[in-house]
Coordinates of C-alpha atoms in Angstrom, one line a residue:
M1 CA -2.0 10.9 6.5
N2 CA 0.8 10.1 4.1
D3 CA 1.0 6.4 3.5
I4 CA 4.5 6.7 2.0
G5 CA 5.8 8.0 5.2
G6 CA 7.7 10.9 3.7
A7 CA 6.6 13.3 6.4
G8 CA 6.2 12.9 10.2
G9 CA 7.1 10.0 12.4
A10 CA 10.4 9.2 14.0
G11 CA 10.6 5.5 13.2
G12 CA 12.5 5.9 10.0
A13 CA 15.8 4.9 11.4
G14 CA 14.9 1.4 12.4
G15 CA 12.8 -1.7 11.9
I16 CA 9.2 -2.4 12.9
E17 CA 9.9 -5.7 14.7
G18 CA 7.9 -6.1 17.8
I19 CA 4.9 -3.9 16.7
E20 CA 1.6 -5.6 17.4
G21 CA -0.8 -6.3 14.6
I22 CA 1.5 -7.8 12.0
D23 CA 0.9 -11.3 10.8
P24 CA 3.8 -12.5 8.6
A25 CA 2.0 -15.7 7.7
V26 CA -0.9 -14.1 5.8
P27 CA -0.4 -13.9 2.0
P28 CA -1.4 -10.9 0.0
S29 CA -5.0 -10.7 -1.2
G30 CA -3.9 -10.6 -4.9
P31 CA -1.7 -8.8 -7.3
G32 CA -3.6 -5.5 -7.4
C33 CA -5.9 -3.2 -5.3
V34 CA -8.9 -5.2 -4.2
E35 CA -11.4 -2.4 -4.5
C36 CA -10.0 -1.0 -7.8
E37 CA -10.2 -4.5 -9.3
E38 CA -13.8 -4.8 -8.2
A39 CA -14.8 -1.3 -9.6
G40 CA -12.7 -1.5 -12.8
G41 CA -10.4 1.3 -11.4
W42 CA -6.7 1.9 -11.6
W43 CA -3.9 2.7 -9.1
F44 CA -0.5 4.4 -8.9
H45 CA 1.3 2.3 -6.3
L46 CA 0.2 -0.6 -4.1
R47 CA 0.3 -1.1 -0.3
R48 CA -0.1 -4.3 1.6
C49 CA -1.9 -4.6 5.1
A50 CA 0.6 -6.3 7.4
R51 CA -2.1 -7.8 9.4
C52 CA -4.5 -9.3 6.9
G53 CA -2.8 -9.1 3.5
H54 CA -5.3 -6.7 1.9
I55 CA -3.8 -5.0 -1.1
G56 CA -4.9 -1.4 -1.6
C57 CA -3.8 1.6 -3.6
C58 CA -1.6 4.4 -2.2
D59 CA -2.7 7.9 -1.3
D60 CA -1.5 9.2 -4.6
S61 CA -4.0 7.0 -6.4
P62 CA -7.5 8.3 -7.2
S63 CA -9.2 6.2 -4.6
R64 CA -6.8 5.8 -1.7
H65 CA -8.0 2.3 -0.8
A66 CA -5.0 1.5 1.6
T67 CA -5.9 4.3 3.8
A68 CA -9.6 3.5 3.6
H69 CA -8.8 -0.1 4.7
F70 CA -7.0 1.3 7.8
R71 CA -9.9 3.5 8.7
A72 CA -12.4 0.7 8.2
T73 CA -10.5 -2.0 10.0
G74 CA -8.1 -0.3 12.4
H75 CA -5.2 -2.4 10.9
P76 CA -2.5 0.3 11.3
V77 CA 0.6 -1.2 9.5
I78 CA 1.1 -1.4 5.8
R79 CA 4.1 -2.4 3.7
S80 CA 5.0 -1.3 0.2
F81 CA 3.8 -3.8 -2.4
E82 CA 6.2 -2.4 -5.0
P83 CA 9.2 -4.4 -6.3
G84 CA 12.4 -3.5 -4.5
E85 CA 10.7 -1.7 -1.6
G86 CA 10.6 -3.2 1.9
W87 CA 9.4 -0.2 4.0
F88 CA 6.5 -0.2 6.5
W89 CA 4.2 2.7 7.5
N90 CA 2.2 2.8 10.7
Y91 CA -0.9 4.9 10.2
A92 CA -1.7 5.0 14.0
T93 CA 1.7 6.6 14.9
E94 CA 2.5 8.1 11.5
E95 CA 6.0 6.4 11.5
L96 CA 8.0 5.1 8.6
Y97 CA 10.1 2.0 9.2
T98 CA 12.8 1.0 6.9
S99 CA 12.7 -2.6 7.7
G100 CA 10.4 -5.2 9.2
P101 CA 9.6 -8.9 9.3
D102 CA 9.5 -10.9 6.0
L103 CA 5.8 -11.3 5.0
A104 CA 4.4 -14.3 3.2
P105 CA 5.2 -14.2 -0.5
P106 CA 4.9 -12.7 -2.9
A107 CA 6.6 -9.6 -1.6
S108 CA 5.4 -7.2 -4.4
R109 CA 3.1 -6.9 -7.3
P110 CA 4.2 -8.8 -10.4
A111 CA 7.3 -7.1 -11.9
G112 CA 5.6 -7.0 -15.3
Q113 CA 2.6 -5.1 -14.0
P114 CA 2.9 -1.5 -15.2
V115 CA 2.9 1.6 -13.0
P116 CA 0.4 3.0 -13.0
G117 CA -1.7 -0.1 -13.5
P118 CA -3.3 -2.3 -14.4
A119 CA -2.6 -2.4 -18.1
G120 CA -5.6 -1.3 -20.2
R121 CA -7.4 0.7 -17.4
V122 CA -5.2 3.6 -16.9
P123 CA -6.5 6.8 -18.5
D124 CA -4.2 8.8 -20.9
D125 CA -4.3 11.8 -18.6
W126 CA -3.5 9.7 -15.5
A127 CA -0.7 12.1 -14.3
R128 CA -3.2 15.0 -13.9
T129 CA -5.4 12.9 -11.5
L130 CA -2.7 12.0 -9.1
R131 CA -3.0 13.5 -5.6

């Protein structure tokens, strides 16, 4: 599975409106990956569950928590939690959607949060550990 949607799927041309399992009223769980924060880990990019607001790290991150969240909960749709990005990915259908409903704010991680992040926990050799 590729949570950035660069491969597979035919949904890239349109929006995800009408897909079941999205709750636009639920705010994000926080400014960073829930599991990485708990374990003292780090992430490359962040993804937001469109159903419950869980923030997890992307598949390029060492722990791939966004995909793990999908596998554990069955919540199929994520949205990028990166500034300036509004795409959605459906794990169940492996489709990328270029647009979708507005989700409860905030729409992204804090703009001052570094990539990778969070500050102070990213190893010097982080680029060698990306997937």
